[in-house]
Short mmCIF file of N, CA and C in Angstrom, two decimals:
data_model
loop_
_atom_site.label_atom_id
_atom_site.label_comp_id
_atom_site.label_asym_id
_atom_site.label_seq_id
_atom_site.Cartn_x
_atom_site.Cartn_y
_atom_site.Cartn_z
N MET A 3 6.35 14.02 -3.31
CA MET A 3 7.68 14.07 -3.02
C MET A 3 7.85 15.30 -2.20
N LYS A 4 8.81 15.38 -1.30
CA LYS A 4 9.11 16.50 -0.38
C LYS A 4 10.03 17.43 -1.18
N PRO A 5 9.95 18.79 -0.91
CA PRO A 5 10.80 19.74 -1.52
C PRO A 5 12.34 19.36 -1.14
N GLN A 6 13.23 19.55 -2.20
CA GLN A 6 14.59 19.21 -1.88
C GLN A 6 15.54 20.33 -2.25
N THR A 7 16.55 20.26 -1.53
CA THR A 7 17.61 21.40 -1.75
C THR A 7 18.70 20.87 -3.00
N GLU A 8 19.31 21.88 -3.48
CA GLU A 8 20.41 21.58 -4.41
C GLU A 8 21.39 20.61 -3.92
N GLN A 9 21.89 20.81 -2.66
CA GLN A 9 22.83 19.96 -2.08
C GLN A 9 22.34 18.66 -1.86
N ASP A 10 21.04 18.34 -1.42
CA ASP A 10 20.51 17.07 -1.26
C ASP A 10 20.51 16.34 -2.62
N ILE A 11 20.14 17.04 -3.62
CA ILE A 11 20.09 16.56 -5.01
C ILE A 11 21.53 16.04 -5.47
N ARG A 12 22.40 16.95 -5.34
CA ARG A 12 23.83 16.65 -5.75
C ARG A 12 24.34 15.45 -5.09
N THR A 13 23.96 15.19 -3.83
CA THR A 13 24.55 14.19 -3.17
C THR A 13 23.93 12.80 -3.28
N SER A 14 22.72 12.85 -3.98
CA SER A 14 21.92 11.61 -4.18
C SER A 14 22.40 10.77 -5.31
N PHE A 15 23.26 11.15 -6.24
CA PHE A 15 23.40 10.38 -7.48
C PHE A 15 24.26 9.18 -7.18
N ILE A 16 23.87 8.04 -7.85
CA ILE A 16 24.38 6.80 -7.47
C ILE A 16 25.24 6.21 -8.70
N ASN A 17 25.12 6.87 -9.77
CA ASN A 17 25.73 6.23 -11.02
C ASN A 17 26.74 7.38 -11.72
N CYS A 18 27.22 8.31 -10.87
CA CYS A 18 28.23 9.19 -11.47
C CYS A 18 29.15 9.52 -10.14
N SER A 19 30.31 10.13 -10.55
CA SER A 19 31.24 10.47 -9.50
C SER A 19 30.77 11.61 -8.84
N LYS A 20 31.48 11.73 -7.69
CA LYS A 20 31.16 13.05 -6.91
C LYS A 20 31.57 14.36 -7.70
N GLY A 21 32.48 14.30 -8.43
CA GLY A 21 32.91 15.39 -9.33
C GLY A 21 31.86 15.76 -10.39
N GLU A 22 31.31 14.60 -11.02
CA GLU A 22 30.35 14.79 -12.06
C GLU A 22 28.97 15.28 -11.47
N ALA A 23 28.65 14.87 -10.14
CA ALA A 23 27.42 15.40 -9.44
C ALA A 23 27.61 16.82 -9.19
N LYS A 24 28.83 17.19 -8.87
CA LYS A 24 29.07 18.56 -8.42
C LYS A 24 29.04 19.63 -9.66
N ARG A 25 29.24 18.99 -10.80
CA ARG A 25 29.26 20.00 -11.93
C ARG A 25 27.89 19.82 -12.71
N LEU A 26 26.95 18.93 -12.46
CA LEU A 26 25.73 18.74 -13.18
C LEU A 26 24.85 20.01 -12.94
N ALA A 27 24.08 20.32 -13.95
CA ALA A 27 23.17 21.41 -13.87
C ALA A 27 21.93 21.16 -13.06
N VAL A 28 21.65 21.62 -11.90
CA VAL A 28 20.52 21.34 -11.16
C VAL A 28 19.52 22.51 -11.41
N PRO A 29 18.16 22.29 -11.62
CA PRO A 29 17.31 23.25 -11.96
C PRO A 29 17.30 24.47 -10.85
N ARG A 30 17.13 25.70 -11.32
CA ARG A 30 17.33 26.78 -10.49
C ARG A 30 15.84 27.19 -9.92
N ASP A 31 14.82 26.42 -10.42
CA ASP A 31 13.29 26.76 -9.90
C ASP A 31 12.80 25.77 -8.97
N LEU A 32 13.76 25.14 -8.07
CA LEU A 32 13.36 24.17 -7.24
C LEU A 32 12.15 24.60 -6.29
N ALA A 33 12.17 25.97 -5.99
CA ALA A 33 11.12 26.37 -4.94
C ALA A 33 9.82 26.34 -5.73
N GLU A 34 9.80 26.50 -7.09
CA GLU A 34 8.49 26.53 -7.73
C GLU A 34 8.03 25.27 -8.24
N ARG A 35 8.71 24.18 -8.08
CA ARG A 35 8.32 22.94 -8.61
C ARG A 35 7.01 22.49 -7.90
N PRO A 36 6.18 21.65 -8.51
CA PRO A 36 4.87 21.23 -7.85
C PRO A 36 5.13 19.99 -7.19
N TRP A 37 5.88 19.98 -6.06
CA TRP A 37 6.40 18.90 -5.21
C TRP A 37 5.32 17.89 -4.92
N ASP A 38 4.20 18.40 -4.45
CA ASP A 38 3.16 17.51 -4.08
C ASP A 38 2.65 16.50 -5.19
N ASP A 39 2.85 16.91 -6.41
CA ASP A 39 2.38 16.19 -7.56
C ASP A 39 3.47 15.43 -8.11
N LEU A 40 4.57 15.42 -7.57
CA LEU A 40 5.83 14.67 -8.27
C LEU A 40 6.10 13.44 -7.54
N ASP A 41 6.35 12.30 -8.35
CA ASP A 41 6.85 11.00 -7.85
C ASP A 41 8.30 11.04 -7.91
N PHE A 42 8.86 11.76 -8.74
CA PHE A 42 10.30 12.05 -8.86
C PHE A 42 10.59 13.29 -9.54
N LEU A 43 11.74 13.91 -9.24
CA LEU A 43 12.22 15.18 -9.90
C LEU A 43 13.00 14.83 -11.12
N GLY A 44 12.49 15.25 -12.28
CA GLY A 44 13.22 14.98 -13.40
C GLY A 44 13.42 16.16 -14.36
N TRP A 45 14.70 16.34 -15.02
CA TRP A 45 14.96 17.48 -15.67
C TRP A 45 15.99 17.09 -16.75
N ARG A 46 16.06 18.02 -17.79
CA ARG A 46 17.02 17.70 -18.84
C ARG A 46 18.14 18.89 -18.56
N ASP A 47 19.35 18.55 -18.96
CA ASP A 47 20.44 19.52 -18.76
C ASP A 47 20.38 20.45 -19.89
N PRO A 48 20.23 21.80 -19.56
CA PRO A 48 20.27 22.81 -20.68
C PRO A 48 21.45 23.07 -21.46
N GLY A 49 22.57 22.67 -20.85
CA GLY A 49 23.93 22.82 -21.39
C GLY A 49 24.41 21.51 -22.10
N ALA A 50 23.64 20.54 -21.99
CA ALA A 50 24.12 19.23 -22.60
C ALA A 50 22.82 18.50 -23.07
N PRO A 51 22.41 18.79 -24.32
CA PRO A 51 21.09 18.27 -24.87
C PRO A 51 20.88 16.78 -24.72
N ASP A 52 21.85 15.96 -24.58
CA ASP A 52 21.76 14.52 -24.52
C ASP A 52 21.61 14.14 -23.07
N ARG A 53 21.64 14.98 -22.09
CA ARG A 53 21.64 14.40 -20.75
C ARG A 53 20.37 14.84 -19.96
N SER A 54 19.95 13.89 -19.05
CA SER A 54 18.81 14.17 -18.29
C SER A 54 19.09 13.55 -16.82
N TYR A 55 18.42 13.89 -15.87
CA TYR A 55 18.58 13.36 -14.52
C TYR A 55 17.27 13.24 -13.92
N LEU A 56 17.18 12.31 -12.95
CA LEU A 56 16.06 12.11 -12.20
C LEU A 56 16.50 11.75 -10.66
N VAL A 57 15.62 12.18 -9.77
CA VAL A 57 15.92 12.04 -8.37
C VAL A 57 14.65 11.62 -7.75
N VAL A 58 14.65 10.63 -6.92
CA VAL A 58 13.42 10.06 -6.28
C VAL A 58 13.71 9.69 -4.82
N GLU A 59 12.67 9.74 -3.97
CA GLU A 59 12.82 9.30 -2.71
C GLU A 59 12.53 7.84 -2.60
N ARG A 60 13.49 7.13 -1.98
CA ARG A 60 13.42 5.63 -2.00
C ARG A 60 13.98 5.12 -0.70
N ASP A 61 13.16 4.40 0.11
CA ASP A 61 13.50 3.86 1.16
C ASP A 61 14.06 4.87 2.26
N GLY A 62 13.48 6.07 2.25
CA GLY A 62 13.90 6.97 3.21
C GLY A 62 15.05 7.83 2.78
N ARG A 63 15.50 7.72 1.60
CA ARG A 63 16.69 8.56 1.19
C ARG A 63 16.46 8.92 -0.31
N LEU A 64 17.16 9.87 -0.65
CA LEU A 64 17.09 10.31 -2.11
C LEU A 64 18.02 9.56 -3.01
N VAL A 65 17.58 9.15 -4.23
CA VAL A 65 18.44 8.35 -5.13
C VAL A 65 18.38 9.14 -6.43
N GLY A 66 19.59 9.56 -6.96
CA GLY A 66 19.63 10.32 -8.15
C GLY A 66 20.27 9.37 -9.22
N VAL A 67 19.83 9.57 -10.49
CA VAL A 67 20.38 8.83 -11.61
C VAL A 67 20.61 9.67 -12.73
N SER A 68 21.92 9.68 -13.26
CA SER A 68 22.17 10.36 -14.47
C SER A 68 21.93 9.58 -15.73
N MET A 69 21.28 10.22 -16.73
CA MET A 69 20.93 9.44 -17.93
C MET A 69 21.31 10.13 -19.12
N ARG A 70 21.35 9.51 -20.23
CA ARG A 70 21.73 9.99 -21.59
C ARG A 70 20.53 9.49 -22.48
N PHE A 71 20.35 10.29 -23.49
CA PHE A 71 19.37 9.96 -24.49
C PHE A 71 19.71 10.62 -25.74
N GLN A 72 19.27 10.04 -26.80
CA GLN A 72 19.44 10.58 -28.07
C GLN A 72 18.07 10.96 -28.66
N ALA A 73 18.07 12.23 -29.30
CA ALA A 73 16.80 12.78 -29.84
C ALA A 73 16.23 11.68 -30.90
N ALA A 74 15.00 11.44 -30.80
CA ALA A 74 14.34 10.56 -31.53
C ALA A 74 14.30 10.90 -33.06
N GLN A 75 14.56 10.13 -33.89
CA GLN A 75 14.47 10.31 -35.37
C GLN A 75 13.14 9.72 -35.99
N ARG A 76 12.06 10.03 -35.41
CA ARG A 76 10.77 9.21 -35.89
C ARG A 76 10.09 10.09 -36.83
N GLY A 77 9.22 9.53 -37.65
CA GLY A 77 8.39 10.25 -38.65
C GLY A 77 7.34 10.92 -37.93
N PHE A 78 6.72 11.82 -38.73
CA PHE A 78 5.62 12.72 -38.27
C PHE A 78 4.48 12.03 -37.61
N LEU A 79 4.13 10.90 -38.08
CA LEU A 79 3.04 10.14 -37.70
C LEU A 79 3.14 9.15 -36.61
N HIS A 80 4.48 8.80 -36.40
CA HIS A 80 4.92 7.92 -35.45
C HIS A 80 4.57 8.24 -34.01
N ARG A 81 4.06 7.42 -33.32
CA ARG A 81 3.81 7.61 -31.77
C ARG A 81 4.65 6.66 -30.88
N SER A 82 4.92 7.09 -29.79
CA SER A 82 5.59 6.05 -28.73
C SER A 82 5.02 6.31 -27.50
N MET A 83 5.13 5.07 -26.71
CA MET A 83 4.62 5.19 -25.36
C MET A 83 5.67 5.28 -24.24
N CYS A 84 5.53 5.99 -23.26
CA CYS A 84 6.42 6.04 -22.11
C CYS A 84 6.12 4.62 -21.39
N SER A 85 7.24 3.96 -21.01
CA SER A 85 6.96 2.76 -20.30
C SER A 85 6.74 2.93 -18.69
N LEU A 86 6.97 4.17 -18.27
CA LEU A 86 6.48 4.55 -16.84
C LEU A 86 5.10 4.81 -16.64
N CYS A 87 4.68 5.82 -17.44
CA CYS A 87 3.39 6.43 -17.06
C CYS A 87 2.37 5.95 -18.27
N LEU A 88 2.79 5.32 -19.37
CA LEU A 88 1.97 4.87 -20.34
C LEU A 88 1.20 6.06 -21.17
N THR A 89 1.96 7.13 -21.16
CA THR A 89 1.51 8.29 -22.08
C THR A 89 1.99 8.10 -23.43
N THR A 90 1.20 8.31 -24.39
CA THR A 90 1.75 8.28 -25.79
C THR A 90 2.18 9.65 -26.25
N HIS A 91 3.12 9.83 -27.03
CA HIS A 91 3.67 11.10 -27.52
C HIS A 91 3.99 10.92 -29.09
N PRO A 92 3.84 11.94 -29.82
CA PRO A 92 4.21 12.01 -31.29
C PRO A 92 5.69 12.30 -31.24
N ARG A 93 6.35 12.26 -32.37
CA ARG A 93 7.72 12.70 -32.68
C ARG A 93 8.74 13.12 -31.46
N GLY A 94 9.35 12.24 -31.07
CA GLY A 94 10.39 12.49 -30.06
C GLY A 94 9.91 12.80 -28.63
N GLY A 95 8.63 12.63 -28.32
CA GLY A 95 8.11 12.80 -27.01
C GLY A 95 8.41 11.77 -25.98
N VAL A 96 8.92 10.64 -26.54
CA VAL A 96 9.47 9.44 -25.82
C VAL A 96 10.83 9.13 -26.19
N SER A 97 11.84 8.98 -25.40
CA SER A 97 13.17 8.65 -25.67
C SER A 97 13.54 7.58 -24.88
N LEU A 98 14.66 6.84 -25.38
CA LEU A 98 15.30 5.70 -24.66
C LEU A 98 16.22 6.44 -23.76
N MET A 99 16.04 6.46 -22.45
CA MET A 99 17.01 7.00 -21.55
C MET A 99 17.84 5.93 -20.95
N THR A 100 19.09 6.05 -21.15
CA THR A 100 20.02 5.00 -20.78
C THR A 100 20.84 5.54 -19.41
N ALA A 101 21.03 4.66 -18.57
CA ALA A 101 21.76 5.11 -17.35
C ALA A 101 22.91 4.14 -17.07
N ARG A 102 24.09 4.62 -16.82
CA ARG A 102 25.14 3.88 -16.45
C ARG A 102 24.84 3.09 -15.07
N LYS A 103 25.04 1.78 -14.95
CA LYS A 103 24.85 1.10 -13.81
C LYS A 103 25.68 1.64 -12.62
N ALA A 104 25.25 1.54 -11.41
CA ALA A 104 25.91 2.05 -10.23
C ALA A 104 27.16 1.05 -9.95
N GLY A 105 28.15 1.54 -9.34
CA GLY A 105 29.24 0.62 -8.90
C GLY A 105 30.19 0.06 -9.94
N PRO A 106 30.72 -1.07 -9.68
CA PRO A 106 31.72 -1.69 -10.54
C PRO A 106 31.31 -1.88 -12.10
N ALA A 107 29.98 -2.44 -12.00
CA ALA A 107 29.38 -2.65 -13.38
C ALA A 107 29.29 -1.47 -14.23
N GLY A 108 28.88 -0.26 -13.61
CA GLY A 108 28.90 0.90 -14.34
C GLY A 108 30.16 1.48 -14.90
N ARG A 109 31.29 1.18 -14.00
CA ARG A 109 32.55 1.62 -14.32
C ARG A 109 33.25 0.79 -15.41
N GLU A 110 32.68 -0.40 -15.66
CA GLU A 110 33.02 -1.30 -16.79
C GLU A 110 32.19 -0.89 -18.02
N GLY A 111 31.21 0.01 -17.94
CA GLY A 111 30.63 0.55 -19.09
C GLY A 111 29.24 -0.05 -19.26
N ASN A 112 28.66 -1.00 -18.32
CA ASN A 112 27.27 -1.48 -18.24
C ASN A 112 26.38 -0.44 -18.09
N SER A 113 25.21 -0.48 -18.89
CA SER A 113 24.01 0.45 -18.57
C SER A 113 22.85 -0.26 -18.86
N VAL A 114 21.72 0.46 -18.38
CA VAL A 114 20.26 0.02 -18.69
C VAL A 114 19.50 1.11 -19.27
N GLY A 115 18.33 0.70 -19.97
CA GLY A 115 17.60 1.74 -20.59
C GLY A 115 16.19 1.63 -20.26
N VAL A 116 15.48 2.67 -20.31
CA VAL A 116 13.93 2.71 -20.25
C VAL A 116 13.39 3.82 -21.06
N TYR A 117 12.40 3.47 -21.80
CA TYR A 117 11.56 4.53 -22.62
C TYR A 117 10.74 5.47 -21.75
N MET A 118 11.08 6.67 -21.69
CA MET A 118 10.46 7.64 -20.86
C MET A 118 9.99 8.83 -21.62
N CYS A 119 9.11 9.55 -21.05
CA CYS A 119 8.69 10.84 -21.51
C CYS A 119 10.02 11.75 -21.62
N THR A 120 10.32 12.25 -22.78
CA THR A 120 11.52 12.94 -22.97
C THR A 120 11.52 14.29 -22.05
N ASP A 121 10.30 14.88 -21.59
CA ASP A 121 10.37 16.03 -20.74
C ASP A 121 10.32 15.53 -19.37
N LEU A 122 10.33 14.27 -19.05
CA LEU A 122 10.41 13.74 -17.69
C LEU A 122 9.25 14.25 -16.79
N ALA A 123 8.03 14.57 -17.38
CA ALA A 123 6.83 14.94 -16.65
C ALA A 123 5.93 13.88 -16.42
N CYS A 124 6.26 12.68 -16.29
CA CYS A 124 5.31 11.47 -16.10
C CYS A 124 4.38 11.75 -14.94
N SER A 125 4.88 12.09 -13.82
CA SER A 125 3.97 12.37 -12.71
C SER A 125 2.82 13.23 -13.06
N LEU A 126 3.15 14.36 -13.85
CA LEU A 126 2.15 15.29 -14.10
C LEU A 126 1.23 14.80 -15.20
N TYR A 127 1.71 13.92 -16.21
CA TYR A 127 0.73 13.32 -17.10
C TYR A 127 -0.23 12.42 -16.40
N VAL A 128 0.21 11.63 -15.56
CA VAL A 128 -0.58 10.56 -14.77
C VAL A 128 -1.69 11.30 -14.07
N ARG A 129 -1.30 12.27 -13.46
CA ARG A 129 -2.31 13.24 -12.68
C ARG A 129 -3.17 14.15 -13.36
N GLY A 130 -2.97 14.28 -14.70
CA GLY A 130 -3.83 15.11 -15.63
C GLY A 130 -3.35 16.64 -15.40
N LYS A 131 -2.28 16.84 -14.83
CA LYS A 131 -1.72 18.26 -14.70
C LYS A 131 -1.05 18.84 -15.86
N LYS A 132 -0.70 17.88 -16.77
CA LYS A 132 -0.01 18.33 -17.97
C LYS A 132 -0.72 17.32 -19.14
N VAL A 133 -0.91 17.98 -20.25
CA VAL A 133 -1.54 17.25 -21.34
C VAL A 133 -0.33 17.16 -22.43
N PRO A 134 -0.12 15.90 -22.90
CA PRO A 134 0.90 15.75 -23.96
C PRO A 134 0.44 16.47 -25.23
N GLU A 135 1.47 17.08 -25.95
CA GLU A 135 1.17 17.61 -27.18
C GLU A 135 0.58 16.73 -28.18
N SER A 136 -0.54 16.77 -28.67
CA SER A 136 -1.23 15.89 -29.59
C SER A 136 -1.05 14.37 -29.33
N GLY A 137 -0.63 14.11 -28.09
CA GLY A 137 -0.58 12.66 -27.60
C GLY A 137 -1.82 12.44 -26.80
N SER A 138 -1.76 11.41 -26.18
CA SER A 138 -2.86 11.00 -25.27
C SER A 138 -2.49 10.11 -24.16
N ARG A 139 -3.41 9.85 -23.22
CA ARG A 139 -3.25 8.87 -22.16
C ARG A 139 -4.24 7.97 -22.47
N LEU A 140 -4.07 6.73 -22.19
CA LEU A 140 -5.03 5.74 -22.31
C LEU A 140 -6.26 5.80 -21.40
N ASP A 141 -7.44 5.45 -21.93
CA ASP A 141 -8.57 5.40 -21.08
C ASP A 141 -8.48 4.12 -20.28
N GLU A 142 -8.40 4.50 -18.90
CA GLU A 142 -8.21 3.25 -18.12
C GLU A 142 -9.31 3.14 -17.01
N SER A 143 -9.44 1.89 -16.63
CA SER A 143 -10.52 1.73 -15.56
C SER A 143 -9.68 1.76 -14.13
N LEU A 144 -8.49 1.78 -14.11
CA LEU A 144 -7.76 1.93 -12.83
C LEU A 144 -7.97 3.31 -12.30
N THR A 145 -7.99 3.39 -10.87
CA THR A 145 -8.12 4.67 -10.20
C THR A 145 -6.86 5.46 -10.37
N LEU A 146 -6.92 6.71 -10.02
CA LEU A 146 -5.66 7.50 -10.12
C LEU A 146 -4.72 7.03 -9.19
N ALA A 147 -5.01 6.66 -8.12
CA ALA A 147 -4.15 6.08 -7.00
C ALA A 147 -3.34 4.84 -7.67
N ALA A 148 -4.15 3.98 -8.29
CA ALA A 148 -3.61 2.80 -8.77
C ALA A 148 -2.58 3.04 -9.96
N GLN A 149 -2.92 4.13 -10.84
CA GLN A 149 -2.10 4.50 -11.89
C GLN A 149 -0.78 5.02 -11.38
N ILE A 150 -1.03 5.88 -10.26
CA ILE A 150 0.30 6.46 -9.66
C ILE A 150 1.18 5.40 -9.06
N GLU A 151 0.62 4.40 -8.58
CA GLU A 151 1.33 3.32 -7.84
C GLU A 151 2.06 2.42 -9.03
N ARG A 152 1.30 2.20 -10.04
CA ARG A 152 1.96 1.53 -11.19
C ARG A 152 3.14 2.25 -11.86
N THR A 153 3.06 3.67 -11.94
CA THR A 153 4.13 4.47 -12.46
C THR A 153 5.31 4.30 -11.46
N ARG A 154 4.95 4.35 -10.08
CA ARG A 154 6.12 4.29 -9.19
C ARG A 154 6.72 2.93 -9.16
N GLY A 155 5.99 1.89 -9.52
CA GLY A 155 6.41 0.50 -9.67
C GLY A 155 7.36 0.43 -10.74
N HIS A 156 7.03 0.92 -11.90
CA HIS A 156 7.77 0.89 -13.13
C HIS A 156 9.15 1.64 -12.90
N LEU A 157 9.04 2.74 -12.14
CA LEU A 157 10.28 3.51 -11.80
C LEU A 157 11.15 2.71 -10.97
N ALA A 158 10.58 2.09 -9.95
CA ALA A 158 11.39 1.24 -8.90
C ALA A 158 11.99 0.11 -9.83
N ALA A 159 11.36 -0.41 -10.60
CA ALA A 159 12.03 -1.60 -11.39
C ALA A 159 13.21 -1.09 -12.18
N PHE A 160 13.19 0.19 -12.84
CA PHE A 160 14.27 0.69 -13.53
C PHE A 160 15.34 1.10 -12.52
N LEU A 161 15.11 1.63 -11.41
CA LEU A 161 16.20 1.94 -10.48
C LEU A 161 16.75 0.70 -9.91
N ASP A 162 16.06 -0.47 -9.82
CA ASP A 162 16.67 -1.64 -9.29
C ASP A 162 17.74 -2.23 -10.34
N LYS A 163 17.38 -1.96 -11.62
CA LYS A 163 18.29 -2.41 -12.63
C LYS A 163 19.54 -1.51 -12.62
N VAL A 164 19.43 -0.27 -12.36
CA VAL A 164 20.58 0.71 -12.31
C VAL A 164 21.44 0.27 -11.05
N HIS A 165 20.79 0.11 -9.94
CA HIS A 165 21.60 -0.21 -8.66
C HIS A 165 22.12 -1.69 -8.64
N ALA A 166 21.55 -2.60 -9.44
CA ALA A 166 22.05 -3.95 -9.43
C ALA A 166 23.40 -4.36 -9.93
#
């Protein structure tokens, strides 16, 4: 992913109003992000613990999605798997992220969801740049490039549902 500016990020959101996009908390460390290793920029809102955001380059433009999630109430031994990057995490490392649909469907209250890494670091897990806390990645016969492409495909499928 190419480095992005705060303004580019704010104008990319497809499922919230311009006012909401103007008020959301954009990360202050954009210059330090590992852009070359990111398939999407994802972050949690420090002022609203139930909100997260992701921004991805798609068809030559940025697409941003505002999401909500509830902290998982799982047992100590329970593990969950991210449906994007297929990384398993213990206790709350994976959350159901729900996004209001774009356009009229979203204004009517329709939403879609996906189980994702709660820290939104899927790109880093796939590339081995980040290791899940006492979780693991599946031992796969796919090449790294194929795993990255699969993760991007899963993300694209989710974005298609938000945009539909």
